[in-house]
Amino acid sequence: MSTAESERPERPKWLERPMRADARRNYDKIVATARAAFLERDVDVPLDEIAKRAHVGPGTLYRHFPNRDTLIEAVYREEITRLADRAYALDDELPPEEALFVWIRVQVRWQREVSGMTATIKAVIDENSPTFAFCKQELRTAVGVLLKKAQQSGVVRADLEPVDLMRLTHGVGSASTYADGIRA
């Protein structure tokens, strides 16, 4: 485990449900399929259609996700966890300045690709929910690792906070989604 990952927040116990290997595969297939369906058609895709596209029975889907909201939250957690994982990997692979700037590009590109889906998901998830709190902490900690090292190397101002960087990338990503000819 890298130094950066040792700073990662501990996953809440409610997320650490032990599963058999086949159940984990089904869970992961359902979440990946739901993500693709949400990107295509928004979060109103019938759950039975998601089960069919994931090649699992409806019972399997409902065993993991008793309702639409639990599936939406799982997709959102997966998105945020993937972004955090990318930040930790960049911290391990690149010098501080390069890691931070690559992550900014990754975040802006992600924002552009999934802005409609994440806006809908965030509208569905209660901002006081454990999922939202976990995702906020997960991403802020990962961004904080990159930012702290960039600050220590003198690349960025010392008074920047992770939330400032996240707002910046969110704003640039959102704005560029609607601008013709701009590429992240």
Tab-separated table of C-alpha atoms in Angstrom:
chain	number	residue	atom	x	y	z
A	1	MET	CA	0.000	0.000	0.000
A	2	SER	CA	1.353	3.409	-0.939
A	3	THR	CA	1.756	6.210	1.564
A	4	ALA	CA	-1.085	8.076	-0.141
A	5	GLU	CA	-3.452	5.131	0.090
A	6	SER	CA	-2.699	4.749	3.787
A	7	GLU	CA	-4.382	8.161	4.197
A	8	ARG	CA	-7.513	6.865	2.495
A	9	PRO	CA	-10.603	6.900	4.697
A	10	GLU	CA	-11.634	3.540	6.051
A	11	ARG	CA	-14.601	2.096	4.195
A	12	PRO	CA	-17.701	2.105	6.402
A	13	LYS	CA	-18.793	-1.279	7.720
A	14	TRP	CA	-22.105	-1.025	5.833
A	15	LEU	CA	-20.118	-1.097	2.572
A	16	GLU	CA	-17.990	-4.090	3.505
A	17	ARG	CA	-20.545	-6.830	3.024
A	18	PRO	CA	-18.684	-10.114	2.457
A	19	MET	CA	-19.824	-11.883	-0.720
A	20	ARG	CA	-19.105	-15.155	-2.437
A	21	ALA	CA	-17.088	-14.777	-5.647
A	22	ASP	CA	-20.109	-15.408	-7.893
A	23	ALA	CA	-22.222	-12.910	-5.953
A	24	ARG	CA	-19.428	-10.306	-6.250
A	25	ARG	CA	-19.261	-10.894	-10.033
A	26	ASN	CA	-23.022	-10.446	-10.338
A	27	TYR	CA	-22.956	-7.311	-8.173
A	28	ASP	CA	-20.167	-5.818	-10.284
A	29	LYS	CA	-21.946	-6.737	-13.550
A	30	ILE	CA	-25.164	-5.129	-12.374
A	31	VAL	CA	-23.414	-1.906	-11.306
A	32	ALA	CA	-21.457	-1.681	-14.592
A	33	THR	CA	-24.591	-2.367	-16.631
A	34	ALA	CA	-26.605	0.170	-14.645
A	35	ARG	CA	-23.884	2.774	-15.217
A	36	ALA	CA	-24.021	2.208	-18.973
A	37	ALA	CA	-27.831	2.294	-18.964
A	38	PHE	CA	-27.896	5.473	-16.863
A	39	LEU	CA	-25.489	7.145	-19.284
A	40	GLU	CA	-27.673	6.125	-22.226
A	41	ARG	CA	-31.132	6.829	-20.840
A	42	ASP	CA	-30.848	8.358	-17.366
A	43	VAL	CA	-31.686	6.661	-14.066
A	44	ASP	CA	-35.263	5.804	-15.046
A	45	VAL	CA	-34.250	2.659	-16.937
A	46	PRO	CA	-36.461	-0.219	-15.752
A	47	LEU	CA	-34.576	-2.417	-13.287
A	48	ASP	CA	-35.727	-5.549	-15.099
A	49	GLU	CA	-34.046	-4.210	-18.257
A	50	ILE	CA	-30.813	-3.699	-16.328
A	51	ALA	CA	-31.012	-7.279	-15.028
A	52	LYS	CA	-31.587	-8.577	-18.548
A	53	ARG	CA	-28.677	-6.562	-19.974
A	54	ALA	CA	-26.428	-7.767	-17.122
A	55	HIS	CA	-27.446	-11.378	-17.875
A	56	VAL	CA	-28.751	-11.964	-14.361
A	57	GLY	CA	-32.234	-12.747	-13.173
A	58	PRO	CA	-34.418	-10.056	-11.617
A	59	GLY	CA	-34.157	-11.887	-8.282
A	60	THR	CA	-30.385	-11.527	-8.352
A	61	LEU	CA	-30.664	-7.800	-9.031
A	62	TYR	CA	-33.238	-7.273	-6.272
A	63	ARG	CA	-31.236	-9.384	-3.803
A	64	HIS	CA	-28.326	-6.961	-4.184
A	65	PHE	CA	-30.413	-3.828	-4.744
A	66	PRO	CA	-33.851	-3.972	-3.134
A	67	ASN	CA	-34.857	-0.716	-4.815
A	68	ARG	CA	-33.728	1.748	-7.469
A	69	ASP	CA	-32.143	4.131	-4.967
A	70	THR	CA	-29.740	1.498	-3.644
A	71	LEU	CA	-28.584	0.769	-7.201
A	72	ILE	CA	-28.198	4.475	-7.987
A	73	GLU	CA	-26.123	4.924	-4.833
A	74	ALA	CA	-23.921	1.952	-5.759
A	75	VAL	CA	-23.249	3.413	-9.213
A	76	TYR	CA	-22.356	6.779	-7.673
A	77	ARG	CA	-20.046	5.154	-5.085
A	78	GLU	CA	-18.318	3.227	-7.870
A	79	GLU	CA	-17.798	6.395	-9.917
A	80	ILE	CA	-16.293	8.274	-6.985
A	81	THR	CA	-14.169	5.338	-5.858
A	82	ARG	CA	-12.761	5.032	-9.379
A	83	LEU	CA	-11.820	8.720	-9.388
A	84	ALA	CA	-10.169	8.381	-5.981
A	85	ASP	CA	-8.288	5.259	-7.125
A	86	ARG	CA	-6.992	7.207	-10.118
A	87	ALA	CA	-5.727	9.999	-7.859
A	88	TYR	CA	-3.838	7.521	-5.664
A	89	ALA	CA	-2.359	5.801	-8.715
A	90	LEU	CA	-1.202	9.124	-10.160
A	91	ASP	CA	0.365	9.999	-6.821
A	92	ASP	CA	2.374	6.751	-6.978
A	93	GLU	CA	3.329	7.091	-10.653
A	94	LEU	CA	4.141	10.751	-11.261
A	95	PRO	CA	5.907	13.736	-9.716
A	96	PRO	CA	3.551	16.029	-7.726
A	97	GLU	CA	3.034	18.699	-10.408
A	98	GLU	CA	2.357	16.207	-13.166
A	99	ALA	CA	0.131	14.030	-10.954
A	100	LEU	CA	-2.037	17.002	-10.022
A	101	PHE	CA	-2.391	18.294	-13.568
A	102	VAL	CA	-3.137	14.844	-15.005
A	103	TRP	CA	-5.772	14.343	-12.304
A	104	ILE	CA	-7.343	17.701	-13.166
A	105	ARG	CA	-7.635	16.563	-16.797
A	106	VAL	CA	-9.044	13.189	-15.694
A	107	GLN	CA	-11.614	14.891	-13.453
A	108	VAL	CA	-12.677	17.398	-16.132
A	109	ARG	CA	-12.981	14.637	-18.744
A	110	TRP	CA	-15.015	12.504	-16.317
A	111	GLN	CA	-17.258	15.460	-15.514
A	112	ARG	CA	-17.905	16.004	-19.210
A	113	GLU	CA	-18.635	12.341	-19.883
A	114	VAL	CA	-21.017	11.725	-17.015
A	115	SER	CA	-22.362	15.161	-16.100
A	116	GLY	CA	-25.993	14.369	-16.898
A	117	MET	CA	-25.927	11.052	-15.090
A	118	THR	CA	-24.188	12.367	-11.978
A	119	ALA	CA	-26.458	15.404	-11.764
A	120	THR	CA	-29.483	13.111	-11.793
A	121	ILE	CA	-27.875	10.731	-9.314
A	122	LYS	CA	-26.986	13.560	-6.955
A	123	ALA	CA	-30.553	14.828	-7.175
A	124	VAL	CA	-31.808	11.405	-6.078
A	125	ILE	CA	-29.300	10.831	-3.260
A	126	ASP	CA	-29.979	12.692	-0.035
A	127	GLU	CA	-26.981	14.933	0.647
A	128	ASN	CA	-27.127	13.846	4.309
A	129	SER	CA	-27.027	10.157	3.406
A	130	PRO	CA	-24.133	7.898	4.412
A	131	THR	CA	-23.369	7.310	0.717
A	132	PHE	CA	-23.031	10.997	-0.054
A	133	ALA	CA	-20.889	11.563	3.065
A	134	PHE	CA	-18.640	8.623	2.162
A	135	CYS	CA	-18.215	9.785	-1.452
A	136	LYS	CA	-17.426	13.346	-0.423
A	137	GLN	CA	-14.801	12.173	2.085
A	138	GLU	CA	-13.355	9.584	-0.306
A	139	LEU	CA	-12.760	12.086	-3.090
A	140	ARG	CA	-11.643	14.964	-0.886
A	141	THR	CA	-9.036	12.775	0.791
A	142	ALA	CA	-7.666	11.533	-2.545
A	143	VAL	CA	-7.545	15.049	-3.997
A	144	GLY	CA	-5.997	16.247	-0.745
A	145	VAL	CA	-3.083	13.840	-1.162
A	146	LEU	CA	-2.287	15.209	-4.619
A	147	LEU	CA	-2.822	18.807	-3.577
A	148	LYS	CA	-0.682	18.539	-0.439
A	149	LYS	CA	2.292	17.201	-2.394
A	150	ALA	CA	1.873	19.858	-5.087
A	151	GLN	CA	1.756	22.519	-2.365
A	152	GLN	CA	4.870	21.125	-0.698
A	153	SER	CA	6.703	21.269	-4.010
A	154	GLY	CA	5.606	24.880	-4.552
A	155	VAL	CA	3.481	24.164	-7.625
A	156	VAL	CA	0.226	25.550	-6.223
A	157	ARG	CA	-0.749	28.007	-3.516
A	158	ALA	CA	-0.620	26.777	0.052
A	159	ASP	CA	-4.098	28.087	0.876
A	160	LEU	CA	-5.956	25.892	-1.644
A	161	GLU	CA	-8.192	23.200	-0.170
A	162	PRO	CA	-9.307	19.972	-1.871
A	163	VAL	CA	-12.854	21.321	-2.128
A	164	ASP	CA	-11.519	24.353	-4.077
A	165	LEU	CA	-9.882	22.077	-6.623
A	166	MET	CA	-12.977	19.889	-6.882
A	167	ARG	CA	-15.198	22.926	-7.477
A	168	LEU	CA	-12.792	24.214	-10.109
A	169	THR	CA	-12.707	20.939	-12.031
A	170	HIS	CA	-16.457	20.498	-11.691
A	171	GLY	CA	-17.039	23.990	-13.056
A	172	VAL	CA	-14.628	23.584	-15.964
A	173	GLY	CA	-16.069	20.173	-16.792
A	174	SER	CA	-19.643	21.417	-16.626
A	175	ALA	CA	-18.911	24.516	-18.689
A	176	SER	CA	-16.949	22.626	-21.321
A	177	THR	CA	-19.771	20.114	-21.704
A	178	TYR	CA	-21.747	22.848	-23.400
A	179	ALA	CA	-18.907	24.563	-25.288
A	180	ASP	CA	-18.272	23.519	-28.896
A	181	GLY	CA	-14.769	22.472	-29.835
A	182	ILE	CA	-13.271	22.361	-26.348
A	183	ARG	CA	-11.502	19.166	-25.391
A	184	ALA	CA	-10.365	18.251	-21.921
